[in-house]
XYZ file of C-alpha atoms in Angstrom:
738
model
C 28.939 -59.205 -11.637
C 30.381 -61.555 -14.399
C 32.366 -64.857 -13.508
C 35.287 -65.603 -15.312
C 33.616 -68.376 -16.919
C 31.648 -65.855 -18.642
C 34.516 -63.536 -19.488
C 36.055 -66.384 -20.998
C 33.037 -67.138 -23.338
C 33.231 -63.522 -24.403
C 36.757 -63.588 -25.376
C 36.357 -66.521 -27.313
C 33.394 -64.828 -28.983
C 35.688 -61.982 -29.865
C 38.137 -63.934 -31.508
C 35.759 -66.185 -33.194
C 34.719 -62.915 -34.907
C 37.392 -60.626 -35.574
C 36.020 -58.598 -38.617
C 33.319 -57.580 -36.683
C 35.732 -56.694 -33.564
C 37.697 -54.842 -36.397
C 34.539 -52.717 -37.439
C 33.551 -51.902 -34.001
C 37.133 -50.886 -32.779
C 37.703 -48.863 -36.187
C 34.028 -46.975 -36.039
C 34.478 -46.050 -32.230
C 38.207 -44.955 -32.666
C 37.583 -42.733 -35.709
C 34.651 -41.134 -33.923
C 36.103 -40.785 -30.870
C 38.998 -39.073 -32.279
C 36.661 -36.851 -34.054
C 34.697 -36.177 -30.900
C 38.096 -35.523 -28.890
C 39.576 -32.956 -31.247
C 36.271 -31.222 -31.767
C 35.763 -31.425 -28.281
C 38.788 -29.767 -27.010
C 38.370 -27.129 -29.982
C 34.736 -25.963 -28.726
C 35.993 -26.088 -25.117
C 38.759 -23.407 -26.098
C 35.993 -21.592 -27.918
C 33.529 -21.263 -25.106
C 36.447 -20.611 -22.530
C 37.231 -17.411 -24.358
C 37.224 -14.397 -21.725
C 36.202 -16.655 -18.876
C 39.364 -16.071 -16.772
C 38.763 -12.338 -15.863
C 38.027 -11.962 -12.240
C 34.728 -9.891 -12.666
C 33.753 -11.388 -16.062
C 30.449 -10.888 -15.007
C 30.235 -7.487 -14.628
C 32.402 -6.693 -17.686
C 30.142 -5.324 -20.500
C 31.216 -3.949 -24.177
C 28.802 -0.815 -25.182
C 26.878 -1.296 -28.314
C 24.167 0.752 -29.930
C 21.379 -1.078 -32.506
C 21.992 0.947 -35.632
C 22.299 -1.136 -38.409
C 22.795 -4.171 -36.421
C 24.854 -2.819 -33.671
C 27.454 0.080 -33.548
C 30.677 0.200 -31.461
C 31.844 3.277 -31.859
C 31.318 6.441 -29.582
C 32.894 9.762 -29.223
C 35.843 10.260 -26.516
C 33.702 12.096 -24.032
C 30.739 9.685 -23.477
C 32.493 7.489 -20.954
C 33.459 10.382 -18.750
C 29.720 11.562 -18.596
C 28.577 7.946 -17.728
C 31.056 7.736 -14.724
C 29.896 11.003 -13.595
C 26.384 10.218 -13.834
C 25.446 6.885 -13.255
C 26.865 5.097 -9.934
C 26.318 1.729 -11.535
C 29.260 2.211 -13.594
C 32.300 1.437 -11.155
C 34.992 1.694 -14.150
C 35.373 1.537 -17.736
C 37.924 2.003 -20.554
C 37.772 3.546 -23.898
C 39.826 1.707 -26.483
C 40.972 2.997 -30.136
C 43.449 0.904 -32.451
C 45.427 2.341 -35.531
C 48.658 1.475 -37.553
C 51.389 3.799 -36.682
C 55.161 4.031 -37.494
C 57.243 2.486 -34.957
C 61.161 2.984 -34.652
C 62.626 0.021 -33.435
C 65.566 -0.147 -31.497
C 68.074 -1.101 -34.476
C 66.715 1.965 -36.061
C 64.306 -0.004 -38.459
C 60.873 1.608 -38.927
C 57.749 -0.534 -39.181
C 54.053 -0.363 -39.540
C 52.407 -1.578 -36.238
C 49.104 -1.778 -34.472
C 49.151 1.183 -31.304
C 45.922 0.227 -28.838
C 45.330 3.599 -27.347
C 43.392 3.332 -24.154
C 42.875 4.542 -20.484
C 44.573 3.219 -17.259
C 41.418 1.583 -16.379
C 41.819 -1.076 -18.912
C 43.886 -3.055 -16.311
C 41.378 -2.905 -13.910
C 38.391 -3.686 -16.180
C 40.319 -6.840 -17.513
C 42.565 -9.371 -15.719
C 45.691 -9.610 -18.233
C 48.779 -10.520 -16.471
C 52.116 -8.720 -16.490
C 55.416 -10.221 -16.944
C 57.322 -6.956 -16.215
C 55.918 -3.729 -14.512
C 52.658 -3.285 -13.142
C 49.074 -2.140 -14.099
C 48.457 0.798 -11.770
C 51.184 2.793 -13.654
C 52.233 1.007 -17.026
C 50.106 3.391 -18.723
C 51.892 6.366 -17.490
C 54.247 5.774 -20.596
C 54.002 2.396 -22.689
C 53.047 -1.077 -22.635
C 54.194 -3.502 -25.110
C 53.560 -7.191 -25.087
C 55.883 -10.179 -24.643
C 56.219 -11.304 -28.359
C 57.061 -7.763 -29.610
C 59.551 -7.303 -26.292
C 61.454 -10.816 -27.052
C 61.620 -9.638 -30.994
C 63.204 -6.425 -30.098
C 65.101 -6.750 -26.808
C 65.389 -10.703 -26.408
C 64.113 -12.346 -23.300
C 65.461 -9.690 -20.572
C 63.765 -7.297 -18.494
C 62.957 -4.176 -20.852
C 61.351 -1.508 -18.494
C 63.113 1.406 -18.828
C 64.318 1.184 -22.520
C 62.801 3.334 -25.541
C 60.803 2.933 -28.377
C 59.680 5.991 -30.839
C 56.320 6.285 -32.252
C 56.287 8.640 -35.020
C 59.259 10.648 -33.527
C 57.890 10.625 -30.050
C 59.987 9.039 -27.825
C 58.483 6.569 -25.151
C 59.985 4.798 -22.201
C 58.632 1.403 -21.815
C 56.810 0.924 -18.226
C 55.190 -2.735 -18.329
C 55.414 -6.100 -20.634
C 52.329 -7.361 -21.036
C 51.834 -11.389 -21.652
C 50.256 -12.307 -25.033
C 46.561 -11.820 -25.017
C 45.416 -15.473 -25.390
C 41.961 -16.850 -24.997
C 40.360 -13.701 -25.354
C 38.274 -11.771 -27.822
C 41.132 -9.201 -28.174
C 44.107 -10.083 -30.182
C 47.453 -9.705 -29.360
C 48.598 -5.744 -29.603
C 52.307 -5.025 -29.483
C 51.753 -1.528 -28.161
C 49.678 0.067 -25.867
C 49.462 3.700 -24.798
C 47.270 6.171 -22.953
C 44.250 7.705 -24.429
C 45.389 11.016 -23.371
C 48.811 10.773 -25.620
C 46.167 9.696 -28.691
C 43.883 12.692 -28.194
C 47.260 15.494 -27.810
C 48.496 13.859 -30.566
C 45.508 13.423 -32.593
C 43.041 16.002 -31.705
C 40.293 14.668 -33.897
C 40.158 11.584 -31.861
C 38.081 14.371 -29.283
C 35.646 16.025 -31.211
C 32.239 15.623 -29.957
C 31.087 13.753 -33.310
C 33.806 11.860 -33.977
C 32.734 8.039 -33.349
C 35.903 6.444 -32.829
C 36.304 5.133 -29.465
C 35.118 1.395 -28.162
C 33.917 1.439 -24.530
C 34.009 -1.332 -21.947
C 32.378 -0.387 -18.532
C 32.543 -2.509 -15.096
C 29.392 -2.174 -13.480
C 28.987 -2.842 -9.493
C 27.745 -5.687 -8.236
C 24.246 -6.323 -8.536
C 23.302 -4.135 -11.111
C 20.183 -3.925 -12.728
C 21.305 -4.151 -16.491
C 18.164 -3.275 -18.146
C 17.588 -0.422 -16.272
C 21.248 0.830 -16.774
C 20.825 0.218 -20.595
C 17.526 2.328 -20.733
C 19.460 5.064 -18.540
C 22.236 5.222 -21.208
C 20.064 4.947 -23.998
C 18.180 8.259 -22.668
C 21.410 10.002 -22.584
C 22.469 8.952 -26.094
C 19.257 10.276 -27.349
C 19.363 13.698 -25.452
C 22.784 14.384 -26.465
C 22.954 13.143 -30.251
C 19.662 14.367 -31.260
C 20.952 15.007 -34.765
C 22.739 11.739 -35.121
C 19.845 9.547 -33.771
C 17.947 11.566 -36.326
C 19.737 10.303 -39.358
C 21.004 7.015 -37.631
C 17.736 5.135 -36.135
C 18.586 2.771 -33.459
C 21.803 4.660 -32.320
C 19.791 5.694 -29.246
C 19.493 2.118 -28.133
C 22.393 1.059 -25.917
C 23.069 -2.409 -25.348
C 25.381 -3.900 -22.580
C 26.969 -6.990 -24.087
C 28.558 -9.367 -21.407
C 32.191 -9.779 -22.333
C 32.017 -13.457 -22.260
C 29.473 -13.315 -25.126
C 31.460 -11.128 -27.302
C 33.750 -13.600 -29.049
C 30.643 -15.783 -30.269
C 28.739 -12.612 -31.454
C 28.621 -12.402 -35.202
C 30.254 -9.084 -35.815
C 29.657 -6.638 -39.294
C 33.075 -6.326 -41.078
C 32.792 -2.488 -41.265
C 33.017 -2.435 -37.654
C 35.656 -5.075 -37.484
C 37.638 -3.025 -39.912
C 37.692 -0.148 -37.432
C 38.284 -2.285 -34.400
C 40.598 -4.760 -35.743
C 41.520 -6.159 -32.555
C 38.336 -7.976 -31.794
C 38.238 -12.006 -32.580
C 35.415 -13.759 -33.223
C 33.796 -16.983 -33.948
C 30.572 -18.065 -35.590
C 28.605 -19.737 -33.135
C 26.536 -21.720 -35.841
C 29.715 -23.163 -36.734
C 30.515 -24.373 -33.620
C 26.897 -25.671 -32.776
C 27.085 -27.686 -36.399
C 30.386 -29.373 -35.157
C 29.085 -30.594 -32.305
C 26.096 -32.231 -33.598
C 28.031 -33.791 -36.169
C 30.486 -34.993 -34.114
C 27.858 -36.559 -31.902
C 25.823 -38.102 -34.568
C 29.473 -39.570 -35.900
C 29.621 -41.071 -32.405
C 25.897 -42.024 -32.201
C 27.276 -43.767 -35.520
C 29.881 -46.064 -34.189
C 27.488 -46.887 -31.467
C 24.645 -48.217 -33.373
C 26.865 -50.054 -35.403
C 28.285 -51.934 -32.520
C 24.514 -52.481 -31.145
C 23.379 -53.629 -34.603
C 26.180 -56.104 -35.078
C 25.809 -57.289 -31.366
C 22.297 -58.024 -31.895
C 22.685 -59.297 -35.214
C 25.249 -62.019 -33.775
C 23.005 -62.545 -30.824
C 21.454 -65.555 -32.778
C 25.056 -67.207 -33.127
C 26.226 -66.459 -29.569
C 23.012 -68.227 -28.361
C 24.839 -71.751 -28.061
C 27.407 -70.405 -25.768
C 25.286 -68.379 -23.578
C 23.213 -71.253 -23.049
C 26.139 -73.416 -21.947
C 26.961 -70.503 -19.496
C 23.429 -70.536 -18.129
C 23.176 -74.347 -17.917
C 26.823 -74.355 -16.607
C 24.757 -72.067 -13.382
C 25.507 -68.683 -14.500
C 22.814 -66.481 -13.653
C 21.079 -64.061 -15.767
C 22.771 -61.120 -14.075
C 26.087 -62.562 -14.444
C 25.464 -63.075 -18.349
C 24.439 -59.688 -18.530
C 27.554 -57.855 -16.816
C 29.734 -60.144 -19.091
C 28.295 -58.244 -22.059
C 28.378 -54.936 -20.871
C 32.214 -55.252 -19.467
C 32.657 -56.710 -23.237
C 31.574 -53.518 -24.343
C 33.771 -51.529 -21.832
C 36.646 -53.167 -23.180
C 35.890 -52.547 -26.522
C 35.165 -48.886 -26.031
C 38.605 -48.875 -23.560
C 40.555 -50.123 -26.462
C 38.844 -47.676 -29.174
C 39.505 -44.942 -26.850
C 43.304 -45.425 -26.845
C 43.710 -45.810 -30.425
C 41.363 -42.639 -30.811
C 43.480 -40.662 -28.304
C 46.546 -41.376 -30.375
C 44.593 -40.832 -33.966
C 43.581 -37.281 -32.266
C 47.488 -36.368 -31.218
C 48.245 -37.419 -34.966
C 45.538 -35.580 -36.770
C 45.471 -32.386 -34.206
C 47.743 -30.442 -36.210
C 46.148 -30.887 -39.567
C 42.671 -30.076 -37.496
C 43.961 -26.885 -36.007
C 45.253 -25.876 -39.645
C 41.511 -26.682 -40.884
C 39.988 -24.778 -38.030
C 42.477 -21.786 -38.492
C 43.420 -21.888 -34.976
C 46.490 -22.397 -32.730
C 46.103 -25.079 -30.445
C 48.697 -27.712 -29.290
C 47.182 -31.446 -28.153
C 48.987 -31.477 -24.890
C 48.478 -28.302 -23.912
C 44.632 -28.623 -24.130
C 44.817 -32.334 -22.924
C 44.349 -31.344 -19.048
C 43.651 -34.264 -16.475
C 40.202 -32.739 -16.539
C 39.980 -33.398 -20.052
C 41.389 -36.845 -19.584
C 38.752 -37.742 -16.823
C 35.745 -36.584 -19.209
C 37.078 -38.558 -21.913
C 37.163 -41.627 -19.716
C 34.056 -40.939 -18.728
C 32.488 -40.629 -22.009
C 34.158 -44.282 -23.061
C 32.660 -45.806 -19.781
C 28.918 -44.373 -20.405
C 29.265 -45.175 -23.959
C 30.609 -49.004 -23.039
C 27.725 -49.186 -20.691
C 24.855 -47.764 -23.155
C 26.006 -49.293 -26.400
C 26.231 -52.860 -24.532
C 22.868 -52.781 -22.776
C 20.895 -53.432 -25.420
C 22.475 -56.540 -26.860
C 23.353 -57.585 -23.409
C 19.765 -57.345 -21.964
C 18.352 -59.373 -25.297
C 21.033 -62.331 -25.020
C 20.780 -62.407 -21.328
C 16.723 -62.518 -21.314
C 16.415 -65.681 -23.426
C 15.209 -68.939 -22.723
C 17.284 -71.903 -24.093
C 14.490 -73.390 -25.413
C 14.195 -70.862 -27.958
C 17.354 -72.040 -29.305
C 15.842 -75.058 -30.769
C 12.963 -73.761 -31.763
C 14.652 -70.705 -33.742
C 12.282 -68.080 -32.523
C 14.937 -66.337 -30.901
C 16.959 -65.735 -34.041
C 13.821 -64.364 -35.890
C 13.031 -61.999 -33.169
C 16.576 -60.527 -33.463
C 16.912 -60.131 -37.037
C 13.308 -58.690 -37.604
C 12.563 -56.492 -34.625
C 16.071 -55.053 -33.794
C 18.299 -53.045 -36.019
C 15.826 -51.950 -39.048
C 15.038 -48.340 -37.130
C 19.007 -47.805 -36.170
C 19.887 -48.569 -39.769
C 17.073 -46.334 -41.204
C 18.730 -43.486 -38.713
C 21.900 -43.952 -39.926
C 21.230 -43.661 -43.890
C 19.089 -40.357 -42.772
C 21.585 -38.793 -41.170
C 23.982 -39.628 -44.023
C 22.026 -38.767 -46.634
C 20.986 -35.404 -44.915
C 25.032 -34.767 -44.453
C 25.385 -35.145 -47.666
C 22.377 -33.132 -48.911
C 23.335 -30.223 -46.833
C 27.186 -30.503 -47.774
C 25.771 -30.550 -51.595
C 23.715 -27.206 -51.205
C 26.413 -25.529 -49.188
C 28.818 -26.382 -51.988
C 26.753 -24.963 -54.798
C 25.780 -21.761 -53.013
C 29.674 -21.173 -52.661
C 30.107 -21.828 -56.478
C 26.934 -19.744 -57.023
C 28.479 -16.649 -55.330
C 32.027 -17.184 -56.515
C 30.671 -17.889 -60.132
C 28.055 -15.317 -60.558
C 27.952 -12.123 -62.480
C 29.210 -9.570 -59.942
C 28.707 -6.698 -62.519
C 32.118 -5.896 -62.771
C 35.447 -7.930 -63.712
C 37.571 -8.730 -60.757
C 40.562 -10.868 -62.819
C 44.027 -9.646 -62.852
C 43.008 -6.680 -60.699
C 45.287 -6.082 -57.834
C 44.034 -3.705 -54.636
C 45.748 -1.910 -51.889
C 45.660 0.686 -49.549
C 47.455 4.046 -50.212
C 48.634 5.255 -46.779
C 49.100 8.997 -47.245
C 51.040 8.896 -43.892
C 53.992 6.905 -45.364
C 53.426 8.748 -48.902
C 53.403 11.651 -50.802
C 49.701 13.158 -50.529
C 49.871 13.329 -54.411
C 49.484 9.877 -55.747
C 50.956 10.919 -59.209
C 54.627 9.620 -58.087
C 53.253 6.036 -57.221
C 51.037 5.846 -60.219
C 53.870 6.844 -62.911
C 56.258 4.603 -61.178
C 53.928 1.610 -61.004
C 53.013 2.334 -64.507
C 56.542 1.815 -65.887
C 56.340 -1.796 -64.244
C 56.381 -4.539 -67.059
C 53.226 -6.229 -67.176
C 51.181 -3.349 -65.598
C 48.340 -2.451 -67.905
C 46.524 0.435 -65.777
C 46.774 2.023 -62.462
C 43.669 3.909 -60.867
C 43.692 5.706 -57.604
C 40.401 5.977 -55.702
C 38.670 5.545 -52.350
C 36.557 2.620 -52.145
C 36.243 -0.545 -54.656
C 33.603 -3.519 -54.224
C 33.783 -5.436 -51.089
C 36.429 -3.312 -49.372
C 34.272 -1.692 -46.689
C 33.356 1.927 -47.452
C 33.910 4.401 -44.524
C 32.062 7.108 -46.918
C 28.194 6.860 -46.791
C 25.915 9.556 -46.635
C 22.322 9.935 -44.984
C 20.151 12.274 -46.507
C 16.394 12.901 -46.577
C 14.729 13.294 -50.429
C 11.880 15.674 -51.181
C 9.367 13.280 -49.787
C 11.218 13.186 -46.402
C 12.321 9.520 -47.350
C 15.791 8.867 -45.789
C 18.515 7.800 -48.230
C 21.702 5.958 -47.382
C 23.991 6.176 -50.466
C 27.543 4.707 -50.806
C 30.045 7.132 -52.494
C 33.025 5.645 -54.261
C 35.915 8.290 -55.419
C 37.742 7.465 -58.545
C 39.373 8.933 -61.988
C 37.655 8.568 -64.985
C 39.367 5.238 -65.771
C 37.708 3.465 -62.682
C 34.691 1.967 -64.712
C 36.742 0.552 -67.613
C 39.340 -1.076 -65.001
C 36.604 -2.551 -63.299
C 34.404 -3.666 -66.333
C 31.230 -1.593 -64.750
C 28.725 -1.418 -67.816
C 27.163 2.024 -68.605
C 23.484 1.685 -68.797
C 23.218 5.787 -69.888
C 25.239 8.422 -70.091
C 24.897 12.247 -70.189
C 27.629 14.040 -72.141
C 26.663 17.558 -70.767
C 28.083 16.544 -67.403
C 31.616 14.874 -68.007
C 32.704 15.856 -64.312
C 29.377 14.486 -62.734
C 28.755 11.680 -60.877
C 27.765 8.005 -61.685
C 25.087 6.489 -59.770
C 23.842 2.780 -59.966
C 20.253 1.815 -61.371
C 19.110 1.433 -57.784
C 20.077 4.695 -56.636
C 18.405 6.189 -59.724
C 15.109 3.866 -59.328
C 15.035 4.807 -55.511
C 15.572 8.754 -55.873
C 13.367 8.896 -59.073
C 16.199 10.310 -61.475
C 16.195 7.898 -64.133
C 16.319 10.282 -66.696
C 17.606 13.539 -64.798
C 20.866 15.369 -65.453
C 21.184 16.668 -61.578
C 19.932 15.839 -58.068
C 19.193 18.535 -55.625
C 17.532 18.740 -52.174
C 18.279 20.669 -48.869
C 21.343 18.106 -47.711
C 22.766 17.224 -51.052
C 23.349 18.321 -54.327
C 25.189 16.603 -57.604
C 25.506 16.553 -61.178
C 24.438 13.194 -63.229
C 27.526 12.007 -65.523
C 25.290 8.927 -65.994
C 23.811 5.437 -64.829
C 25.840 2.219 -64.520
C 24.081 -1.110 -64.221
C 24.087 -2.636 -60.590
C 26.826 -4.165 -59.395
C 27.896 -6.456 -56.102
C 29.692 -4.100 -54.196
C 29.278 -6.116 -50.801
C 29.062 -10.166 -50.519
C 25.930 -11.873 -51.082
C 24.526 -11.424 -47.574
C 23.776 -7.507 -48.411
C 21.381 -6.336 -50.960
C 22.587 -3.824 -53.658
C 22.032 -0.496 -52.401
C 22.575 3.098 -53.731
C 25.806 4.108 -55.100
C 27.675 7.213 -56.175
C 30.875 6.766 -57.814
C 32.458 10.580 -57.836
C 35.339 12.228 -59.294
C 38.471 11.881 -57.021
C 39.561 14.987 -55.596
C 42.748 16.357 -55.679
C 42.549 17.843 -52.104
C 41.216 14.185 -50.640
C 43.827 11.947 -52.350
C 43.118 8.495 -52.769
C 42.581 5.714 -49.929
C 43.191 2.766 -52.247
C 45.079 1.643 -55.671
C 43.706 -0.871 -58.424
C 46.084 -1.982 -60.803
C 45.334 -4.054 -63.889
C 48.093 -6.568 -64.911
C 48.749 -8.596 -67.536
C 47.612 -12.339 -67.033
C 50.991 -13.624 -67.804
C 53.656 -13.874 -65.037
C 51.291 -12.076 -62.424
C 53.316 -13.408 -59.513
C 56.441 -11.430 -60.986
C 54.232 -8.306 -61.685
C 52.855 -8.501 -58.387
C 56.495 -8.893 -56.527
C 57.445 -5.724 -58.624
C 54.410 -3.640 -57.525
C 55.022 -4.818 -53.636
C 58.613 -3.756 -53.997
C 58.083 -0.463 -55.631
C 55.546 0.434 -52.877
C 57.648 -0.162 -50.180
C 60.741 1.467 -51.708
C 58.408 4.549 -51.854
C 57.183 4.086 -48.319
C 60.543 3.698 -46.632
C 58.819 0.838 -45.045
C 57.308 -2.774 -45.441
C 53.640 -1.749 -45.828
C 52.347 -3.255 -49.076
C 49.271 -5.004 -48.103
C 48.073 -5.887 -51.937
C 45.950 -8.724 -53.255
C 44.307 -10.092 -56.078
C 40.770 -9.010 -56.068
C 39.724 -12.595 -57.217
C 41.481 -13.655 -53.568
C 39.870 -11.059 -51.711
C 36.267 -12.542 -53.112
C 37.311 -15.916 -52.073
C 38.153 -14.782 -48.507
C 34.503 -13.273 -48.088
C 33.338 -16.697 -48.485
C 35.992 -18.453 -45.994
C 33.620 -19.352 -43.172
C 31.409 -21.189 -45.679
C 34.012 -23.253 -47.197
C 35.367 -23.863 -43.915
C 31.672 -25.417 -43.312
C 31.198 -27.219 -46.224
C 35.098 -28.571 -46.190
C 34.269 -29.990 -42.308
C 30.709 -31.226 -43.500
C 32.065 -33.007 -46.511
C 35.150 -34.761 -44.352
C 32.496 -35.836 -41.490
C 30.012 -36.986 -44.230
C 32.702 -39.013 -45.399
C 33.460 -40.604 -42.139
C 29.730 -41.077 -41.616
C 29.558 -43.015 -45.009
C 32.882 -44.994 -44.100
C 31.432 -46.086 -40.661
C 27.881 -46.606 -41.586
C 29.137 -48.552 -44.846
C 31.379 -50.891 -42.856
C 28.609 -51.631 -40.202
C 26.190 -52.234 -43.362
C 28.999 -54.567 -45.108
C 28.735 -56.654 -41.728
C 25.229 -56.727 -41.030
C 24.893 -58.034 -44.828
C 27.158 -60.456 -43.835
C 25.218 -61.727 -40.904
C 21.759 -61.391 -42.611
C 23.207 -63.483 -45.641
C 24.431 -66.030 -42.978
C 21.032 -65.926 -41.290
C 19.099 -66.741 -44.320
C 21.566 -68.817 -46.189
C 19.372 -72.059 -45.653
C 16.474 -70.197 -47.157
C 18.568 -69.328 -49.953
C 19.381 -72.533 -50.574
C 16.022 -73.924 -50.887
C 15.016 -70.940 -52.886
C 18.055 -72.013 -55.279
C 16.866 -75.860 -55.263
C 13.707 -74.525 -56.552
C 15.133 -72.674 -59.788
C 16.147 -68.923 -58.125
C 18.814 -67.411 -59.969
C 21.932 -65.970 -58.544
C 20.859 -62.198 -59.718
C 17.253 -63.123 -58.153
C 18.517 -64.152 -54.914
C 20.856 -61.075 -54.781
C 18.237 -58.852 -55.546
C 16.312 -60.508 -52.561
C 19.118 -59.793 -50.240
C 19.537 -56.328 -51.504
C 15.748 -55.572 -51.480
C 15.384 -55.047 -47.622
C 18.595 -52.617 -47.466
C 17.207 -50.780 -50.336
C 13.781 -50.412 -48.909
C 15.569 -48.927 -45.754
C 17.501 -46.484 -48.165
C 14.080 -45.111 -49.730
C 12.608 -44.731 -46.406
C 15.563 -42.887 -45.235
C 15.689 -40.538 -48.432
C 12.090 -39.752 -48.363
C 12.534 -38.650 -44.719
C 16.037 -36.774 -45.189
C 14.418 -34.815 -48.364
C 12.413 -32.592 -46.186
C 14.692 -32.405 -43.338
C 17.546 -31.110 -45.729
C 15.078 -28.659 -47.474
C 14.193 -27.011 -43.873
C 17.817 -26.944 -42.616
C 18.946 -25.201 -45.881
C 16.067 -23.009 -46.224
C 17.099 -21.418 -43.053
C 20.808 -21.528 -44.189
C 20.104 -20.054 -46.949
C 17.865 -17.383 -45.793
C 20.933 -15.409 -44.691
C 21.828 -14.651 -48.297
C 19.899 -12.071 -50.135
C 21.158 -13.727 -53.401
C 20.925 -17.357 -53.443
C 20.508 -20.635 -55.418
C 16.917 -21.428 -55.713
């Protein structure tokens, strides 16, 4: 172990090299702060649903249809529990928005989850009041909703109405945290739901999500095959038109949160929370790279300084210090620097954590996440990093012989052998980060600025909720048309970038299967959206519009009618293709049919004047809510809706840009310090060159040349890395930059 004399010389060396010490502490502090914040976030994300008692036996039922399906008819679970003893218990879930009469008499639109009593057997959610075994005999509410309505008292026995039906509160459950199921204010029994809304029990109505808990030691693969065979036998017609429906998958509950979900499934099961596992992996990798940057800086600077610390080290050896003692003095010095950096990093992370949580769109507290286990882990990382960062310079400096000081060979070795590879590595990572960030930003700009085939500017879109509004939308349309700034109002069912529930699957005359997405709207739909007409047929004024893709796939570019055994429609004309989904999905077959008076609209599109849009939006919201008698308006500008489709990509771009900036700052400060030391090492050489007529520009070029060569090498290596990484990332987009 190091003696007091060794530590004294180490401390003196640090005082003499304050600039280097500052760079090392700054680099380690910033990188450790990011590692701490990202580490706490990633730990939180990977711990989702880990608290359930039987988590290894809980599964969500899915199928492979169009990626996967989550919804099944009501009766399926009952059949499975009766036929397959491997299923110990299970629960169905169905969520919908309903009118709830609050204790103060006000009506509110809230999410209501219908489920089975076994929900609380499958999942380990904690009750604040009441008991899980009897809670769903009536109604369960969550803690936040209970406090907002009744305060913090025990509210079991209090009453709430759902669409006129009186419920007694039989339990209060703590808000769902750290689960893929988002907090739900109200839960009722599935039996009540099917009695209230009989369509939910129909054999063909795929509306219920299913979770099962298996008995111990169940062969999951065999159970999946059994359930798949059941689906194939029970739903022969559905399987014919929905390939993949018969393939049942059981996804572990702990994997659901970090599973990519299709937007249409999330629109049906709005309680599902999820995150992108690729995004989390990128965060971890970049955080580790930034920490590695700081370690490389320390390693490079320590090795570069070794020549200048040779005299003090030689004195220590001549005064009797052993090689091992000198070695460990450098290790202790390194650990000390990392310890100070760790203290600063924790303080910086505490200050920046609210901003970081905002960037990640999550709610976390630094104090709440920093447990003693995490503190111990941070201390361990600091200790390990201190030993690793100090090992190489300690080995180099403690291993030299005093005679090397006078001959100069030690300095030559340190400057020519060590550091160049590490410096090049820093450049490679920095250039790769910048390149990937640039490509992602370019793809985002491409998606935002590309011609979508329609014009989203100055369009407000919102749902038409017939549960609170008249079945006939004429009254609302007339009211909105009288608002100053409103140019046109279009009732419709479906519009670009909203998930369609109306898709028809059919076979053409050649028995080729087609899936056509159906929009319903009145005659002003095309003009308000700015859809371009390719061909019009004046003979069928009440016919359907189809897009280019549908006309080509069905072979009816010149037809006025399309008819098969399963579908029959008149053709009004053909519109040019437009993007009705995001850029990850190819343009499919589309039909725009006249809006039927019987069905009524599901959505409203309002075209407004570009001047004073905010005031017009406010008036539309007030008119809608006044007519509904409840705060129900969910409108937004279509441009904002389009931007929200790419929020994950934007978040990734912002994070990579930030971390790239941090990487550049850390590596640049390290390069500055390295250039200073290299200049000091070559001071005598430069002086001789100037004596023999070298110009300042020539000397500067000579000094910069070695670094520029490393940059050139790093650039050559980085370009193919960027290309491969971004090709893989861009492969997820059907329409992308080239």
